[in-house]
PDB file of C-alpha atoms and ligand atoms in Angstrom:
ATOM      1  CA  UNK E   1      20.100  22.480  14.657  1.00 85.00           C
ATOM      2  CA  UNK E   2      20.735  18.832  16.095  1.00 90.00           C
ATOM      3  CA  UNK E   3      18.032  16.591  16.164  1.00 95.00           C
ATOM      4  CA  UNK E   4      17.805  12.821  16.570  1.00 97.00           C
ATOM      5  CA  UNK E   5      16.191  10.248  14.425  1.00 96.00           C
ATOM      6  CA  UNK E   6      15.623   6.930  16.362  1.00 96.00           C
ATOM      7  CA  UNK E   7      16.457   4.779  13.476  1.00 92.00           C
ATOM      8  CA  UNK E   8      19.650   3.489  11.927  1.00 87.00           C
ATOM      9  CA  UNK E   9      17.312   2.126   8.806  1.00 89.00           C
ATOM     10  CA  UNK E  10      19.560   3.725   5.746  1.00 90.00           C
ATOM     11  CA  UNK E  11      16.479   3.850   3.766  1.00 86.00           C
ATOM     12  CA  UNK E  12      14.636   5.319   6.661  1.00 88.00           C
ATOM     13  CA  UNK E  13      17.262   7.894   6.894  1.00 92.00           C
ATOM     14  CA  UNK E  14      18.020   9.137   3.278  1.00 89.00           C
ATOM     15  CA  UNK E  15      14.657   9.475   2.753  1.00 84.00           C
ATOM     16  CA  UNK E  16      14.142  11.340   5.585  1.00 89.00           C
ATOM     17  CA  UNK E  17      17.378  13.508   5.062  1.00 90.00           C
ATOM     18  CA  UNK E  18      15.851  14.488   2.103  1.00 87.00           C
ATOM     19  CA  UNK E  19      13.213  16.255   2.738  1.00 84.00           C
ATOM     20  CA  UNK E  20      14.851  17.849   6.478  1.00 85.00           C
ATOM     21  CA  UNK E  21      18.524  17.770   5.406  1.00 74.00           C
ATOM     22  CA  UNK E  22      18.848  21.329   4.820  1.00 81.00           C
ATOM     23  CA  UNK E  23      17.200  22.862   8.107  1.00 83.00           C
ATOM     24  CA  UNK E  24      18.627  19.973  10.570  1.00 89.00           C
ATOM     25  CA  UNK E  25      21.566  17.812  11.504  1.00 92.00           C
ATOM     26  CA  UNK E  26      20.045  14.321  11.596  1.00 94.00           C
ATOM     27  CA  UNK E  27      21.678  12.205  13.918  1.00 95.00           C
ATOM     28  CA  UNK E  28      21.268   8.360  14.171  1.00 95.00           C
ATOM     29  CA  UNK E  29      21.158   6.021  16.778  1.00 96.00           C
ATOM     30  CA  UNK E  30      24.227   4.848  16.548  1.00 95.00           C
ATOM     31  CA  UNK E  31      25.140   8.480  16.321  1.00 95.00           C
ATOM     32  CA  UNK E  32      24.279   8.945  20.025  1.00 96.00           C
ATOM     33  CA  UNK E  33      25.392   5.348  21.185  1.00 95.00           C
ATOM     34  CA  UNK E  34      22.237   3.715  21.315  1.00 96.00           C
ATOM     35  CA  UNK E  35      22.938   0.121  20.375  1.00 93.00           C
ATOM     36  CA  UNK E  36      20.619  -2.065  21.851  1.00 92.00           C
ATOM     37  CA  UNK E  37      17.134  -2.521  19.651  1.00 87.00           C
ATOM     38  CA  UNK E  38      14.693  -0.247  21.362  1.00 92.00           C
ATOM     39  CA  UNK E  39      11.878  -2.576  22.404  1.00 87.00           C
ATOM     40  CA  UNK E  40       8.371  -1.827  20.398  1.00 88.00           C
ATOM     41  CA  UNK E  41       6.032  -4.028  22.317  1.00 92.00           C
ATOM     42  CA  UNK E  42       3.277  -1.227  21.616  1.00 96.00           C
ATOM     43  CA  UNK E  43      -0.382  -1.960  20.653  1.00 97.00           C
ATOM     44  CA  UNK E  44      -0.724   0.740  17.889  1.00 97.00           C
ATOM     45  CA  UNK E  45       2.186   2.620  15.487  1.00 97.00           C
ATOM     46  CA  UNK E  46       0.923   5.872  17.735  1.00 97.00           C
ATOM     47  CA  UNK E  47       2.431   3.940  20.881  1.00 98.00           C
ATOM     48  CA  UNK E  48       5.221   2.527  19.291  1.00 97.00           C
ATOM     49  CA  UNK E  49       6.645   5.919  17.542  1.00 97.00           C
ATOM     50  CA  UNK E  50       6.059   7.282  21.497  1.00 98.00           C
ATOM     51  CA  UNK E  51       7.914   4.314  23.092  1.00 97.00           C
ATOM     52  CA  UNK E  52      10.803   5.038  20.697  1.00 97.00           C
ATOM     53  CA  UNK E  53      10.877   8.459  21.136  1.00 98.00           C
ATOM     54  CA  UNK E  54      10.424   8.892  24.769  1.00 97.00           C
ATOM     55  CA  UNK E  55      13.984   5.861  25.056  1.00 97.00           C
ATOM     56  CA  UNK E  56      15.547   8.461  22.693  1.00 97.00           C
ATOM     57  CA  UNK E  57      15.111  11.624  24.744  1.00 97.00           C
ATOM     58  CA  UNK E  58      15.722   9.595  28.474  1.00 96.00           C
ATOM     59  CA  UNK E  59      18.854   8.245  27.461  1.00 96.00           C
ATOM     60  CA  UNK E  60      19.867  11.261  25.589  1.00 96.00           C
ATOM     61  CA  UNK E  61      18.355  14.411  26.389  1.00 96.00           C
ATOM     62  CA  UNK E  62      18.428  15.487  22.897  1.00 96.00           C
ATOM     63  CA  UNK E  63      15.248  16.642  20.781  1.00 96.00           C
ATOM     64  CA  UNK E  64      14.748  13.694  18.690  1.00 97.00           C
ATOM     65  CA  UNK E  65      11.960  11.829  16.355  1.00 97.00           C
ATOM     66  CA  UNK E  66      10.823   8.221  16.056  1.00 97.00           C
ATOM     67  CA  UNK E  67       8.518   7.017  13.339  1.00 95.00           C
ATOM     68  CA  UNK E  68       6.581   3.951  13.341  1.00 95.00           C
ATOM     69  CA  UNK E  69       5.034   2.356   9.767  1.00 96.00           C
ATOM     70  CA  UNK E  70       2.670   0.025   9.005  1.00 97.00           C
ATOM     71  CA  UNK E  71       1.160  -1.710   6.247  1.00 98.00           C
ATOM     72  CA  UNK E  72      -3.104  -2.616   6.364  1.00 98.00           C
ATOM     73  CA  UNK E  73      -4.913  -4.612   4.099  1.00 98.00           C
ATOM     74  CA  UNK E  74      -8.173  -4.050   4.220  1.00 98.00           C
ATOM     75  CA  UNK E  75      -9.119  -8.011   3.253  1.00 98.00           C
ATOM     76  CA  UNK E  76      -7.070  -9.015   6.112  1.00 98.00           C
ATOM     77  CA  UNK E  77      -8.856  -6.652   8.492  1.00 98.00           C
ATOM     78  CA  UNK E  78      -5.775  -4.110   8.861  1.00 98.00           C
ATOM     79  CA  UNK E  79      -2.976  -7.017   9.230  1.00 98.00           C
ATOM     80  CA  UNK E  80      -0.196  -6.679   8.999  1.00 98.00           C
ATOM     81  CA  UNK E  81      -0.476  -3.605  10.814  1.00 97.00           C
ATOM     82  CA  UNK E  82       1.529  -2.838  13.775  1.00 96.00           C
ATOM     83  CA  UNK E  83       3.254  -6.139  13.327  1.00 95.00           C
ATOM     84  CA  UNK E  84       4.613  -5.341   9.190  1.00 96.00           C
ATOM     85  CA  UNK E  85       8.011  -5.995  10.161  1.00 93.00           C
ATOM     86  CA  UNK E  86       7.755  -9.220  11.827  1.00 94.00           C
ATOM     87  CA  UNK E  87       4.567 -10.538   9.732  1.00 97.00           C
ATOM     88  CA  UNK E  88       6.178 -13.606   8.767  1.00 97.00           C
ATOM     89  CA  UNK E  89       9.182 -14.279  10.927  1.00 95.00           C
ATOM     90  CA  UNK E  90      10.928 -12.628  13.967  1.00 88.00           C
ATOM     91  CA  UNK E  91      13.821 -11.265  12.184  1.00 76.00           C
ATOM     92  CA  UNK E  92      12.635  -8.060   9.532  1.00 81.00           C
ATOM     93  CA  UNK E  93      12.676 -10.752   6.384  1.00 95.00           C
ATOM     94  CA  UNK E  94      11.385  -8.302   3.731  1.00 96.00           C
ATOM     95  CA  UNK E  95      11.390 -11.305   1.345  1.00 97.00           C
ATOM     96  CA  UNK E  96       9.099 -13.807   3.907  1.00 98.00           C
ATOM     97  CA  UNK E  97       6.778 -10.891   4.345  1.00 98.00           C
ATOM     98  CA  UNK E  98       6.221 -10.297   0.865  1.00 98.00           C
ATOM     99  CA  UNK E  99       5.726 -14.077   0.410  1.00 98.00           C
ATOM    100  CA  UNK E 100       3.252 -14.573   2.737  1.00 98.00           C
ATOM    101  CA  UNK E 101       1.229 -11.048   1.988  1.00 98.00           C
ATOM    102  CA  UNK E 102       1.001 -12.553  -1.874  1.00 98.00           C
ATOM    103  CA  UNK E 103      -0.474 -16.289   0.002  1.00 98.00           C
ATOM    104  CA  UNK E 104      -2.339 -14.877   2.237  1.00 98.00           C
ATOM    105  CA  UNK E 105      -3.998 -12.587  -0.677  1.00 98.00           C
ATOM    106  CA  UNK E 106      -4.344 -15.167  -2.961  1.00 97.00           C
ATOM    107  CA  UNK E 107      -7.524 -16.030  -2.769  1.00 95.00           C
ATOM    108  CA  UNK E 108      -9.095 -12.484  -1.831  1.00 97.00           C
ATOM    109  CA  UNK E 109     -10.605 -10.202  -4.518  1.00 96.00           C
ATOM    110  CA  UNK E 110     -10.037  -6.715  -2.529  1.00 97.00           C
ATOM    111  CA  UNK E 111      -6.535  -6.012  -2.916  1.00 98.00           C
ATOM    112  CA  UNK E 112      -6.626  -2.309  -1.602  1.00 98.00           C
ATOM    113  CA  UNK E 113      -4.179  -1.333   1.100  1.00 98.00           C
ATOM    114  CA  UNK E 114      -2.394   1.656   2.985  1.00 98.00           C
ATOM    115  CA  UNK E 115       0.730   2.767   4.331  1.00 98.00           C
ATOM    116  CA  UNK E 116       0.240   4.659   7.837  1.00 98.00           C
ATOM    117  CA  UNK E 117       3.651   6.874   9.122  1.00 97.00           C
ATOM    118  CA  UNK E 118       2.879   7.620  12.838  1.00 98.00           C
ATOM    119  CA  UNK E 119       6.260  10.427  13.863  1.00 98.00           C
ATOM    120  CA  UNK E 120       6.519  11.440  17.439  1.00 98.00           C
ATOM    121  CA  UNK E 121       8.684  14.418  17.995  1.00 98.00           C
ATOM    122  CA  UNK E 122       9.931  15.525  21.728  1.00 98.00           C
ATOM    123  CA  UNK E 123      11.344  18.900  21.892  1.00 96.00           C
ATOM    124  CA  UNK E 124      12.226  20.571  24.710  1.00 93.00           C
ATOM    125  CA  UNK E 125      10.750  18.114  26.558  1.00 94.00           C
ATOM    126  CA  UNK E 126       7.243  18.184  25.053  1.00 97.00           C
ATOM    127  CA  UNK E 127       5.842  15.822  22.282  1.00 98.00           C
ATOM    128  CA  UNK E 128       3.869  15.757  19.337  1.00 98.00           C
ATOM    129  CA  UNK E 129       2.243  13.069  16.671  1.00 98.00           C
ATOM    130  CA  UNK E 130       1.973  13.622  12.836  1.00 98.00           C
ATOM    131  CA  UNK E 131       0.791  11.100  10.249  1.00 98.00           C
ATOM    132  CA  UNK E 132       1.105  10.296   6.664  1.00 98.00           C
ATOM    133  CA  UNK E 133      -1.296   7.686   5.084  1.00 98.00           C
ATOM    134  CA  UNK E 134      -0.561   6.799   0.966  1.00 98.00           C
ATOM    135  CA  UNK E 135      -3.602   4.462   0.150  1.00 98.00           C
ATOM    136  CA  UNK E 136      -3.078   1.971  -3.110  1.00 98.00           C
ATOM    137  CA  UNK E 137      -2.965  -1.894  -3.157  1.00 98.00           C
ATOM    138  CA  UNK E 138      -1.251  -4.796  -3.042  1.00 98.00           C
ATOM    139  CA  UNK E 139       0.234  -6.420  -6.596  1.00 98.00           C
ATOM    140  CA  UNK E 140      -0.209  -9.892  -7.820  1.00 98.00           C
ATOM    141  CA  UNK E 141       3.707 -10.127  -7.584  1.00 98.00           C
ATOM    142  CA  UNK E 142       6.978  -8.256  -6.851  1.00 98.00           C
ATOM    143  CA  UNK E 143       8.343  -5.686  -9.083  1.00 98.00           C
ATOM    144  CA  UNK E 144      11.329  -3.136  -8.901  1.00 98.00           C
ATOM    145  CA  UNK E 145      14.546  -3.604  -6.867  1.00 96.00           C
ATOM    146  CA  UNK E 146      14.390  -0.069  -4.797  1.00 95.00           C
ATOM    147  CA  UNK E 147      13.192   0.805  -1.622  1.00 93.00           C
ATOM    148  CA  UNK E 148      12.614  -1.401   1.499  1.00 94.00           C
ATOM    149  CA  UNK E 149      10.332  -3.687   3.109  1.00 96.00           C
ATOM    150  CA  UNK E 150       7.099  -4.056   0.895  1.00 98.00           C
ATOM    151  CA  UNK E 151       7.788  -1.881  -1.676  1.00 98.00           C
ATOM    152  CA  UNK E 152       7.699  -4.376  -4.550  1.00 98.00           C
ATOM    153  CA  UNK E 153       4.181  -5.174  -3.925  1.00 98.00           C
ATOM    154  CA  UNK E 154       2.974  -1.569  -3.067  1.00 98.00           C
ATOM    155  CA  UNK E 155       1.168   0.263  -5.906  1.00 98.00           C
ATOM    156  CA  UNK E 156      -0.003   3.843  -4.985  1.00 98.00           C
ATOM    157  CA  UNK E 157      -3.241   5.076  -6.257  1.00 98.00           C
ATOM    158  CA  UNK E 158      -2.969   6.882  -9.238  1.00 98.00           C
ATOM    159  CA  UNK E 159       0.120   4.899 -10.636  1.00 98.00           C
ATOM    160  CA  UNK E 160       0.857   1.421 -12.314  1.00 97.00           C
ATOM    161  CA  UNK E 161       4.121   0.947 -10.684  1.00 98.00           C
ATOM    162  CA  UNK E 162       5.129  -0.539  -7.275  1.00 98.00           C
ATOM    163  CA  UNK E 163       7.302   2.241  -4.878  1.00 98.00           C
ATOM    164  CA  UNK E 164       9.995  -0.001  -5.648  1.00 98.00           C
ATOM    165  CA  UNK E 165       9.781   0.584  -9.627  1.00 98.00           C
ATOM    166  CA  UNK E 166      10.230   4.420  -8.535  1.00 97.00           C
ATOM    167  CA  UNK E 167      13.204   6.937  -7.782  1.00 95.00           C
ATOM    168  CA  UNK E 168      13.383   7.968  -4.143  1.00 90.00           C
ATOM    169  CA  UNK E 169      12.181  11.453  -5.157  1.00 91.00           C
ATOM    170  CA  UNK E 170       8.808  10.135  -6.551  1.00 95.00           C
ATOM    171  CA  UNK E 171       7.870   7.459  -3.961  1.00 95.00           C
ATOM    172  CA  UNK E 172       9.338  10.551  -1.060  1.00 91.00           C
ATOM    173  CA  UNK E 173       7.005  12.784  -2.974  1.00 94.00           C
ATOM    174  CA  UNK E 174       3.924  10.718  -2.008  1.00 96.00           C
ATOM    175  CA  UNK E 175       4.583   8.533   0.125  1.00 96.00           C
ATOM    176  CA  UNK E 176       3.453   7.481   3.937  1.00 97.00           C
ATOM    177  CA  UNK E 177       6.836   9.001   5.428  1.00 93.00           C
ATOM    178  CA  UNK E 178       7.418  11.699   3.308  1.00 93.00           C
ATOM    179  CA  UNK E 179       3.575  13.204   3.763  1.00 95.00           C
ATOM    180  CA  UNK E 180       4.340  12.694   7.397  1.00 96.00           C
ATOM    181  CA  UNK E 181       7.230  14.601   7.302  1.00 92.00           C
ATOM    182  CA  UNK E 182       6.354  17.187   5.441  1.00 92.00           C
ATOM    183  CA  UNK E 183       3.940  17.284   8.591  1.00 95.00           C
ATOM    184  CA  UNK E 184       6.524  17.103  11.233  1.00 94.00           C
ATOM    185  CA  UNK E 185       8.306  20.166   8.843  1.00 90.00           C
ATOM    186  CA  UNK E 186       4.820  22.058   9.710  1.00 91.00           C
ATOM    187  CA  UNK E 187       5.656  22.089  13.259  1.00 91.00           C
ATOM    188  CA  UNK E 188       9.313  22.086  13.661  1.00 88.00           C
TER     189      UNK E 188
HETATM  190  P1  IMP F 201       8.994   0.310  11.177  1.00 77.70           P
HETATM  191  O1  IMP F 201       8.567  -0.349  12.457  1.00 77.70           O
HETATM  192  O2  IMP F 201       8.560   1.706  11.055  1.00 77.70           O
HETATM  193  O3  IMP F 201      10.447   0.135  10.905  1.00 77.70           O
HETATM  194  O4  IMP F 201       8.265  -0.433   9.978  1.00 77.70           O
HETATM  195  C1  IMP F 201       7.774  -1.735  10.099  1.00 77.70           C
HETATM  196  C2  IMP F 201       7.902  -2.486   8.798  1.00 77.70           C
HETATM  197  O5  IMP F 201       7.068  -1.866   7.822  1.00 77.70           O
HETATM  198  C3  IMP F 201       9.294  -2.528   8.192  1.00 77.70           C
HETATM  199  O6  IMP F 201      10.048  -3.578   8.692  1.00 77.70           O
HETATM  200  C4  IMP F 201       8.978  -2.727   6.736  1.00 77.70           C
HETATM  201  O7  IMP F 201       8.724  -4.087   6.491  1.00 77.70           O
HETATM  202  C5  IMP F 201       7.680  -1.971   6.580  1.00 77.70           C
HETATM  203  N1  IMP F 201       7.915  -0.614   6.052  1.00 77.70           N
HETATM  204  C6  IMP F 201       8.111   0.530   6.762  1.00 77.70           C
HETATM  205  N2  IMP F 201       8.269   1.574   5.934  1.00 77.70           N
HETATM  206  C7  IMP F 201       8.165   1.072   4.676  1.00 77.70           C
HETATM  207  C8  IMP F 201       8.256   1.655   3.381  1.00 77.70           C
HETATM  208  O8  IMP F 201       8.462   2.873   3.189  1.00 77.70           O
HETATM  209  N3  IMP F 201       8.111   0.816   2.343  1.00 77.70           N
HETATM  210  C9  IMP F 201       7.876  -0.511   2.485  1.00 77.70           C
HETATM  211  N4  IMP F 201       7.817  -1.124   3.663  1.00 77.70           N
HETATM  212  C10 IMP F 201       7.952  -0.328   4.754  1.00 77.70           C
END
């Protein structure tokens, strides 16, 4: 069965693939000819992983899923939050986020933090929210070259690595996305 993911993130989508690869046919954006950056002016990831969703299945038709992630620190009250990917700049600069997480932590004792996956699915029309929450904290500097976005400075409870030090199996295994997938699984 065809279903839509509204993201054309190659991390995003591997690690997504992986865990639904087998049931589904997971199309991209670009897959369907969606182009243009789907605007996420949302308050919350809830209403962003809706906005993107509900553009998908307008435009398309198609049963499709849009996740929205982000990263709160509880010294900074939740930030950067909604806004992760454009914390320090307009432009998704993994490297200026990371930068200014480490200055803006510098002086705080709390380092604990927590990924939050919000997924909206529409099918047939209707939709549906699942989350996945990893809690850990923030390191005193990068480590590891995998993964995406903060991933050198994310350490999951229980380990002494950052996701980035980790295969894609492990971090998928616990991580934000993959526990909200394995949600979104649960309902499919
Ligand atoms: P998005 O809006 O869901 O694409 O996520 C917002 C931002 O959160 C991204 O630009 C990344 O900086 C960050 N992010 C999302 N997922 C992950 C992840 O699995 N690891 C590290 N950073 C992530």
């Amino acid at each position: 069965m065809k279903i839509v993911f509204a993201t054309n993130n190659a991390h995003k989508l591997a690690e997504v693939r992986a865990v639904l690869g087998d049931k589904y046919e997971i199309v991209t954006l670009s897959d369907v000819g969606i182009i243009e950056d789907i605007p996420e002016d949302g308050a919350t990831l809830d209403e962003n992983a809706s906005i993107k969703a509900r553009y998908v299945y307008e435009r398309t038709g198609l049963d499709c899923f849009a996740d929205d992630t982000g990263l709160e620190v509880e010294a900074l009250g939740g930030a950067p939050g909604v806004h992760s990917a454009r914390y320090a700049t307009d432009g998704h600069d993994f490297a200026a986020n990371n930068r200014k997480l480490l200055a803006e932590l510098a002086d705080k004792a709390c380092r604990k933090a927590r990924f939050r996956t919000v997924i909206s699915l529409i099918r047939g029309g209707n939709e549906q929210q699942v989350e996945g929450i990893v809690e850990g904290r923030i390191a005193m500097q990068e480590a590891g070259c995998g993964g995406f976005g903060y991933d050198p400075l994310f350490i999951p409870d229980g380990f002494d690595v950052t996701f980035a030090e980790m295969s894609p199996e492990e971090k998928n295994a616990i991580s934000h996305r993959g526990r909200a997938v394995a949600e979104l699984v649960k309902i499919l």
